[in-house]
């Protein structure tokens, strides 16, 4: 079907791309019939499906929902979702939390809501387009006083377990691991059960989980950010766990412009601040790690001589 300006209409394009377009146009009466049939079912203890206007929905606060939208992070998957919704409608209900002003906070389904709004925006002025099919979508609704913020955030996290964890930004991965472990703790999982559940949920190795915890607990935020921003590697940032946080703060404040993979990987456990400073102040020179065996009683003597030697070549 041609659009008003002679181009292929958006709905026609979506129909052509989709492999199977059967049932792509349901009337409002069919939707209302479906609602009536659901409401007439005997209450089995589960929440009933309600059809809610997407234009009455608002996204959860950014600090609650750290998962990037598919449109921004995985546009190919977003387009697949768009085709599926255009062809079949919303198959999995959104999860909403009713707010005091009569709006609904989206706890699960941000991408589905955005897809529906986009389809309406792109196809709304075309002939035979049934807007209500994408405007009033199936939802599970929690009433205002039925849950609290903690439960709402748990629902957001639980509903995003299916996401491709490997494609999330490093900072998001870190926050998710820490938050999920705290959630499992509140659910009275043992420490071992928490680790096992996280491995199962996200396909993580145990070592990756322990690294995430060590990074969160033992490395100061500015140094973590260097890793999250891609300025240093994971192996590099984990090396800062060798040092107490006050030493880490001193390193960052004094040498922030010189913090590189090569410099940090030259650091060793138990280095003094003088020794650390020598590492960062050795400019443009390749380094090689050597292991020496010296008599225990002459360790301090060796350190003094070595520091004098380093000072002489600077």
CSV table of C-alpha atoms in Angstrom, one decimal:
chain,number,residue,atom,x,y,z
A,1,UNK,CA,0.0,0.0,0.0
A,2,UNK,CA,1.4,3.4,-1.0
A,3,UNK,CA,1.7,6.1,1.6
A,4,UNK,CA,0.4,9.7,1.2
A,5,UNK,CA,3.6,10.9,-0.3
A,6,UNK,CA,4.1,8.0,-2.7
A,7,UNK,CA,6.4,6.0,-0.6
A,8,UNK,CA,5.9,2.5,0.7
A,9,UNK,CA,3.8,2.8,3.9
A,10,UNK,CA,5.5,1.7,7.2
A,11,UNK,CA,2.8,-0.9,7.8
A,12,UNK,CA,3.3,-2.3,4.3
A,13,UNK,CA,7.1,-2.4,4.8
A,14,UNK,CA,6.7,-4.2,8.1
A,15,UNK,CA,4.3,-6.7,6.5
A,16,UNK,CA,6.7,-7.4,3.7
A,17,UNK,CA,9.7,-8.0,6.0
A,18,UNK,CA,7.8,-10.2,8.4
A,19,UNK,CA,7.9,-13.9,7.4
A,20,UNK,CA,4.3,-14.5,8.3
A,21,UNK,CA,1.7,-11.7,8.7
A,22,UNK,CA,-1.4,-13.7,9.4
A,23,UNK,CA,-3.5,-12.1,12.1
A,24,UNK,CA,-1.7,-8.8,11.8
A,25,UNK,CA,-4.8,-6.7,12.1
A,26,UNK,CA,-7.1,-7.4,15.1
A,27,UNK,CA,-10.1,-5.2,15.8
A,28,UNK,CA,-10.8,-3.3,19.0
A,29,UNK,CA,-13.8,-5.5,19.6
A,30,UNK,CA,-11.6,-8.6,19.5
A,31,UNK,CA,-9.4,-7.1,22.2
A,32,UNK,CA,-12.3,-6.1,24.3
A,33,UNK,CA,-13.7,-9.7,24.0
A,34,UNK,CA,-10.4,-11.0,25.1
A,35,UNK,CA,-10.5,-8.8,28.2
A,36,UNK,CA,-14.0,-9.9,29.0
A,37,UNK,CA,-13.1,-13.5,28.8
A,38,UNK,CA,-10.1,-13.1,31.1
A,39,UNK,CA,-12.1,-11.2,33.7
A,40,UNK,CA,-14.8,-13.8,33.7
A,41,UNK,CA,-12.3,-16.6,34.5
A,42,UNK,CA,-12.4,-17.9,38.1
A,43,UNK,CA,-9.7,-16.3,40.2
A,44,UNK,CA,-6.9,-18.9,40.5
A,45,UNK,CA,-4.7,-16.8,42.8
A,46,UNK,CA,-2.8,-15.1,39.9
A,47,UNK,CA,-3.1,-11.5,38.9
A,48,UNK,CA,-5.5,-10.8,36.1
A,49,UNK,CA,-4.5,-9.3,32.8
A,50,UNK,CA,-5.6,-5.7,32.3
A,51,UNK,CA,-5.3,-3.7,29.0
A,52,UNK,CA,-3.7,-0.3,29.7
A,53,UNK,CA,-3.1,2.7,27.5
A,54,UNK,CA,0.7,2.9,26.7
A,55,UNK,CA,0.4,6.7,26.8
A,56,UNK,CA,-0.4,6.5,30.5
A,57,UNK,CA,2.8,4.7,31.2
A,58,UNK,CA,6.1,6.1,32.4
A,59,UNK,CA,9.5,4.5,32.6
A,60,UNK,CA,11.1,3.4,35.9
A,61,UNK,CA,13.7,5.8,37.4
A,62,UNK,CA,17.1,5.4,35.7
A,63,UNK,CA,18.8,4.4,38.9
A,64,UNK,CA,16.3,1.5,39.3
A,65,UNK,CA,16.5,0.3,35.7
A,66,UNK,CA,20.1,0.2,34.5
A,67,UNK,CA,19.5,-2.1,31.6
A,68,UNK,CA,20.2,-0.3,28.2
A,69,UNK,CA,17.2,-0.2,25.9
A,70,UNK,CA,17.5,-2.5,22.9
A,71,UNK,CA,17.0,0.4,20.5
A,72,UNK,CA,20.3,1.8,21.8
A,73,UNK,CA,22.3,-1.3,22.6
A,74,UNK,CA,21.1,-4.0,20.2
A,75,UNK,CA,19.2,-2.4,17.3
A,76,UNK,CA,19.0,-5.7,15.4
A,77,UNK,CA,17.1,-7.3,18.3
A,78,UNK,CA,14.9,-4.2,18.6
A,79,UNK,CA,13.9,-4.5,15.0
A,80,UNK,CA,13.1,-8.2,15.4
A,81,UNK,CA,10.9,-7.3,18.4
A,82,UNK,CA,9.2,-4.6,16.3
A,83,UNK,CA,8.4,-7.0,13.6
A,84,UNK,CA,7.1,-9.6,16.0
A,85,UNK,CA,4.8,-7.1,17.8
A,86,UNK,CA,3.5,-5.7,14.5
A,87,UNK,CA,2.7,-9.2,13.3
A,88,UNK,CA,1.4,-10.8,16.5
A,89,UNK,CA,0.8,-8.0,19.0
A,90,UNK,CA,2.1,-8.1,22.6
A,91,UNK,CA,2.3,-11.7,23.6
A,92,UNK,CA,4.0,-11.3,27.0
A,93,UNK,CA,2.2,-8.8,29.4
A,94,UNK,CA,4.0,-5.8,30.6
A,95,UNK,CA,4.4,-5.4,34.4
A,96,UNK,CA,3.2,-2.0,35.8
A,97,UNK,CA,3.0,-0.3,39.1
A,98,UNK,CA,0.1,2.1,39.5
A,99,UNK,CA,1.2,5.6,40.7
A,100,UNK,CA,-0.8,8.1,42.8
A,101,UNK,CA,-1.5,10.4,39.8
A,102,UNK,CA,-3.2,7.6,37.9
A,103,UNK,CA,-0.2,6.8,35.7
A,104,UNK,CA,1.6,3.5,35.6
A,105,UNK,CA,5.3,2.9,36.1
A,106,UNK,CA,6.8,0.3,33.8
A,107,UNK,CA,8.7,-2.4,35.7
A,108,UNK,CA,9.0,-4.8,32.9
A,109,UNK,CA,8.3,-4.0,29.2
A,110,UNK,CA,10.1,-0.8,28.4
A,111,UNK,CA,11.1,-2.0,25.0
A,112,UNK,CA,7.6,-3.4,24.2
A,113,UNK,CA,6.0,0.0,25.2
A,114,UNK,CA,8.5,1.9,23.0
A,115,UNK,CA,7.9,-0.4,20.1
A,116,UNK,CA,4.1,0.1,20.3
A,117,UNK,CA,4.5,3.9,20.5
A,118,UNK,CA,6.8,3.8,17.5
A,119,UNK,CA,4.4,1.7,15.4
A,120,UNK,CA,1.6,4.1,16.2
A,121,UNK,CA,3.7,7.1,15.3
A,122,UNK,CA,4.9,5.6,12.0
A,123,UNK,CA,1.7,3.9,10.9
A,124,UNK,CA,-1.1,6.0,12.6
A,125,UNK,CA,-2.1,7.9,9.5
A,126,UNK,CA,-2.3,4.9,7.2
A,127,UNK,CA,-5.6,3.3,6.0
A,128,UNK,CA,-6.8,0.2,7.8
A,129,UNK,CA,-4.3,0.7,10.7
A,130,UNK,CA,-5.8,-0.4,14.0
A,131,UNK,CA,-4.2,1.9,16.6
A,132,UNK,CA,-5.9,0.4,19.6
A,133,UNK,CA,-4.2,-2.9,19.0
A,134,UNK,CA,-0.9,-1.3,19.9
A,135,UNK,CA,-2.2,1.4,22.3
A,136,UNK,CA,-4.1,-0.8,24.8
A,137,UNK,CA,-1.7,-3.7,25.7
A,138,UNK,CA,-1.9,-6.6,28.1
A,139,UNK,CA,-0.4,-5.8,31.5
A,140,UNK,CA,-0.1,-7.2,35.0
A,141,UNK,CA,-0.8,-4.3,37.3
A,142,UNK,CA,0.4,-3.9,40.9
A,143,UNK,CA,-1.7,-1.3,42.8
A,144,UNK,CA,-0.1,1.7,44.5
A,145,UNK,CA,0.1,0.1,48.0
A,146,UNK,CA,0.5,-3.5,46.9
A,147,UNK,CA,4.3,-3.3,46.6
A,148,UNK,CA,7.1,-1.0,47.7
A,149,UNK,CA,10.3,0.4,46.1
A,150,UNK,CA,12.4,-2.6,47.1
A,151,UNK,CA,9.9,-5.1,45.5
A,152,UNK,CA,9.6,-2.9,42.4
A,153,UNK,CA,13.3,-2.9,41.9
A,154,UNK,CA,13.4,-6.7,42.4
A,155,UNK,CA,10.8,-7.1,39.7
A,156,UNK,CA,12.9,-5.0,37.3
A,157,UNK,CA,16.0,-7.1,37.9
A,158,UNK,CA,14.1,-10.4,37.7
A,159,UNK,CA,12.4,-9.5,34.4
A,160,UNK,CA,15.8,-8.6,32.8
A,161,UNK,CA,17.5,-12.0,33.5
A,162,UNK,CA,16.9,-13.0,29.9
A,163,UNK,CA,19.0,-10.2,28.5
A,164,UNK,CA,22.4,-10.9,26.9
A,165,UNK,CA,24.6,-10.2,29.9
A,166,UNK,CA,27.8,-10.3,27.8
A,167,UNK,CA,26.7,-7.3,25.8
A,168,UNK,CA,26.0,-5.0,28.7
A,169,UNK,CA,28.5,-2.2,29.6
A,170,UNK,CA,31.0,-3.2,32.3
A,171,UNK,CA,29.7,-0.8,34.9
A,172,UNK,CA,26.2,-2.3,34.4
A,173,UNK,CA,27.5,-5.8,34.8
A,174,UNK,CA,29.2,-4.8,38.0
A,175,UNK,CA,26.1,-3.2,39.5
A,176,UNK,CA,23.9,-6.2,38.5
A,177,UNK,CA,26.2,-8.8,40.1
A,178,UNK,CA,26.4,-6.8,43.4
A,179,UNK,CA,22.7,-6.1,43.5
A,180,UNK,CA,21.6,-9.7,42.6
A,181,UNK,CA,23.8,-11.1,45.3
A,182,UNK,CA,22.2,-8.7,47.8
A,183,UNK,CA,18.8,-9.7,46.5
A,184,UNK,CA,19.6,-13.4,47.0
A,185,UNK,CA,20.8,-12.7,50.5
A,186,UNK,CA,17.5,-11.1,51.4
A,187,UNK,CA,15.8,-14.2,50.0
A,188,UNK,CA,17.8,-16.2,52.6
A,189,UNK,CA,20.0,-18.0,50.1
A,190,UNK,CA,23.3,-19.3,51.6
A,191,UNK,CA,26.5,-17.7,50.3
A,192,UNK,CA,27.1,-20.8,48.1
A,193,UNK,CA,23.6,-20.7,46.8
A,194,UNK,CA,23.9,-17.0,45.9
A,195,UNK,CA,27.0,-17.7,43.8
A,196,UNK,CA,25.4,-20.8,42.1
A,197,UNK,CA,22.2,-18.9,41.3
A,198,UNK,CA,24.2,-16.0,39.8
A,199,UNK,CA,26.2,-18.4,37.7
A,200,UNK,CA,23.0,-20.0,36.5
A,201,UNK,CA,21.2,-16.7,35.8
A,202,UNK,CA,23.9,-15.0,33.8
A,203,UNK,CA,26.2,-17.8,32.7
A,204,UNK,CA,29.1,-16.4,34.7
A,205,UNK,CA,32.2,-18.2,35.9
A,206,UNK,CA,32.7,-18.2,39.7
A,207,UNK,CA,36.0,-16.3,39.2
A,208,UNK,CA,34.2,-13.5,37.4
A,209,UNK,CA,31.7,-13.1,40.3
A,210,UNK,CA,34.5,-13.0,42.9
A,211,UNK,CA,36.3,-10.4,40.7
A,212,UNK,CA,33.2,-8.3,40.6
A,213,UNK,CA,32.9,-8.4,44.4
A,214,UNK,CA,36.6,-7.6,44.9
A,215,UNK,CA,36.4,-4.7,42.5
A,216,UNK,CA,33.3,-3.3,44.1
A,217,UNK,CA,34.6,-3.7,47.7
A,218,UNK,CA,38.3,-3.1,47.4
A,219,UNK,CA,38.9,-0.6,44.6
A,220,UNK,CA,38.0,3.1,44.9
A,221,UNK,CA,35.4,4.5,42.5
A,222,UNK,CA,37.7,6.7,40.4
A,223,UNK,CA,39.9,3.8,39.6
A,224,UNK,CA,36.8,1.6,38.8
A,225,UNK,CA,35.7,4.3,36.4
A,226,UNK,CA,38.9,4.1,34.4
A,227,UNK,CA,38.1,0.4,33.8
A,228,UNK,CA,34.4,1.1,33.0
A,229,UNK,CA,35.4,3.8,30.5
A,230,UNK,CA,37.8,1.4,28.8
A,231,UNK,CA,41.0,3.3,29.7
A,232,UNK,CA,42.5,0.3,31.5
A,233,UNK,CA,41.9,-3.4,31.3
A,234,UNK,CA,40.2,-5.6,33.9
A,235,UNK,CA,43.4,-7.3,34.8
A,236,UNK,CA,44.9,-3.9,35.4
A,237,UNK,CA,42.2,-2.5,37.7
A,238,UNK,CA,42.2,-5.7,39.7
A,239,UNK,CA,45.9,-5.0,40.5
A,240,UNK,CA,44.9,-2.1,42.7
A,241,UNK,CA,43.4,-4.6,45.2
A,242,UNK,CA,47.0,-5.1,46.3
A,243,UNK,CA,46.9,-1.7,48.0
A,244,UNK,CA,44.8,-0.1,50.8
A,245,UNK,CA,42.3,2.5,49.7
A,246,UNK,CA,44.2,5.4,51.0
A,247,UNK,CA,47.2,4.4,48.8
A,248,UNK,CA,44.8,4.0,45.9
A,249,UNK,CA,43.6,7.5,46.5
A,250,UNK,CA,47.1,8.8,46.6
A,251,UNK,CA,48.0,7.0,43.3
A,252,UNK,CA,44.9,8.5,41.6
A,253,UNK,CA,45.4,12.0,42.9
A,254,UNK,CA,49.1,12.1,42.1
A,255,UNK,CA,49.4,10.0,38.9
A,256,UNK,CA,46.0,10.0,37.3
A,257,UNK,CA,47.4,11.1,33.9
A,258,UNK,CA,50.0,8.3,34.0
A,259,UNK,CA,47.8,5.4,35.0
A,260,UNK,CA,48.1,3.0,32.1
A,261,UNK,CA,48.1,-0.8,31.8
A,262,UNK,CA,51.9,-0.9,31.5
A,263,UNK,CA,52.5,1.2,34.6
A,264,UNK,CA,50.0,-0.4,36.8
A,265,UNK,CA,51.1,-3.9,35.8
A,266,UNK,CA,54.6,-3.0,37.0
A,267,UNK,CA,53.3,-2.6,40.5
A,268,UNK,CA,53.8,-5.3,43.1
A,269,UNK,CA,52.3,-6.2,46.4
A,270,UNK,CA,53.8,-4.5,49.4
A,271,UNK,CA,55.4,-1.7,47.4
A,272,UNK,CA,56.1,1.4,49.4
A,273,UNK,CA,54.9,4.8,48.1
A,274,UNK,CA,58.4,5.7,47.1
A,275,UNK,CA,58.6,2.5,45.0
A,276,UNK,CA,55.2,3.2,43.5
A,277,UNK,CA,56.3,6.7,42.6
A,278,UNK,CA,59.5,5.4,40.9
A,279,UNK,CA,57.3,3.2,38.7
A,280,UNK,CA,55.1,6.1,37.6
A,281,UNK,CA,58.0,8.5,37.1
A,282,UNK,CA,60.0,6.2,34.9
A,283,UNK,CA,59.1,7.8,31.5
A,284,UNK,CA,59.3,6.2,28.1
A,285,UNK,CA,61.4,3.2,29.3
A,286,UNK,CA,60.4,-0.4,28.8
A,287,UNK,CA,60.3,-2.4,31.9
A,288,UNK,CA,60.9,-6.1,32.6
A,289,UNK,CA,59.9,-8.0,35.7
A,290,UNK,CA,62.8,-9.8,37.4
A,291,UNK,CA,62.7,-12.2,40.4
A,292,UNK,CA,65.7,-12.1,42.6
A,293,UNK,CA,66.7,-14.2,45.6
A,294,UNK,CA,68.6,-12.4,48.3
A,295,UNK,CA,69.4,-13.3,51.9
A,296,UNK,CA,66.5,-12.4,54.2
A,297,UNK,CA,68.7,-10.4,56.6
A,298,UNK,CA,69.9,-8.2,53.7
A,299,UNK,CA,66.4,-7.3,52.3
A,300,UNK,CA,66.4,-3.7,53.7
A,301,UNK,CA,69.9,-3.1,52.5
A,302,UNK,CA,69.0,-4.3,49.0
A,303,UNK,CA,65.9,-2.1,48.9
A,304,UNK,CA,68.0,1.0,49.8
A,305,UNK,CA,70.6,0.2,47.2
A,306,UNK,CA,68.0,-0.5,44.6
A,307,UNK,CA,66.1,2.8,45.2
A,308,UNK,CA,69.4,4.7,44.9
A,309,UNK,CA,70.1,3.0,41.7
A,310,UNK,CA,66.7,3.8,40.3
A,311,UNK,CA,67.1,7.4,41.3
A,312,UNK,CA,70.4,7.5,39.4
A,313,UNK,CA,68.9,6.4,36.1
A,314,UNK,CA,65.9,8.8,36.2
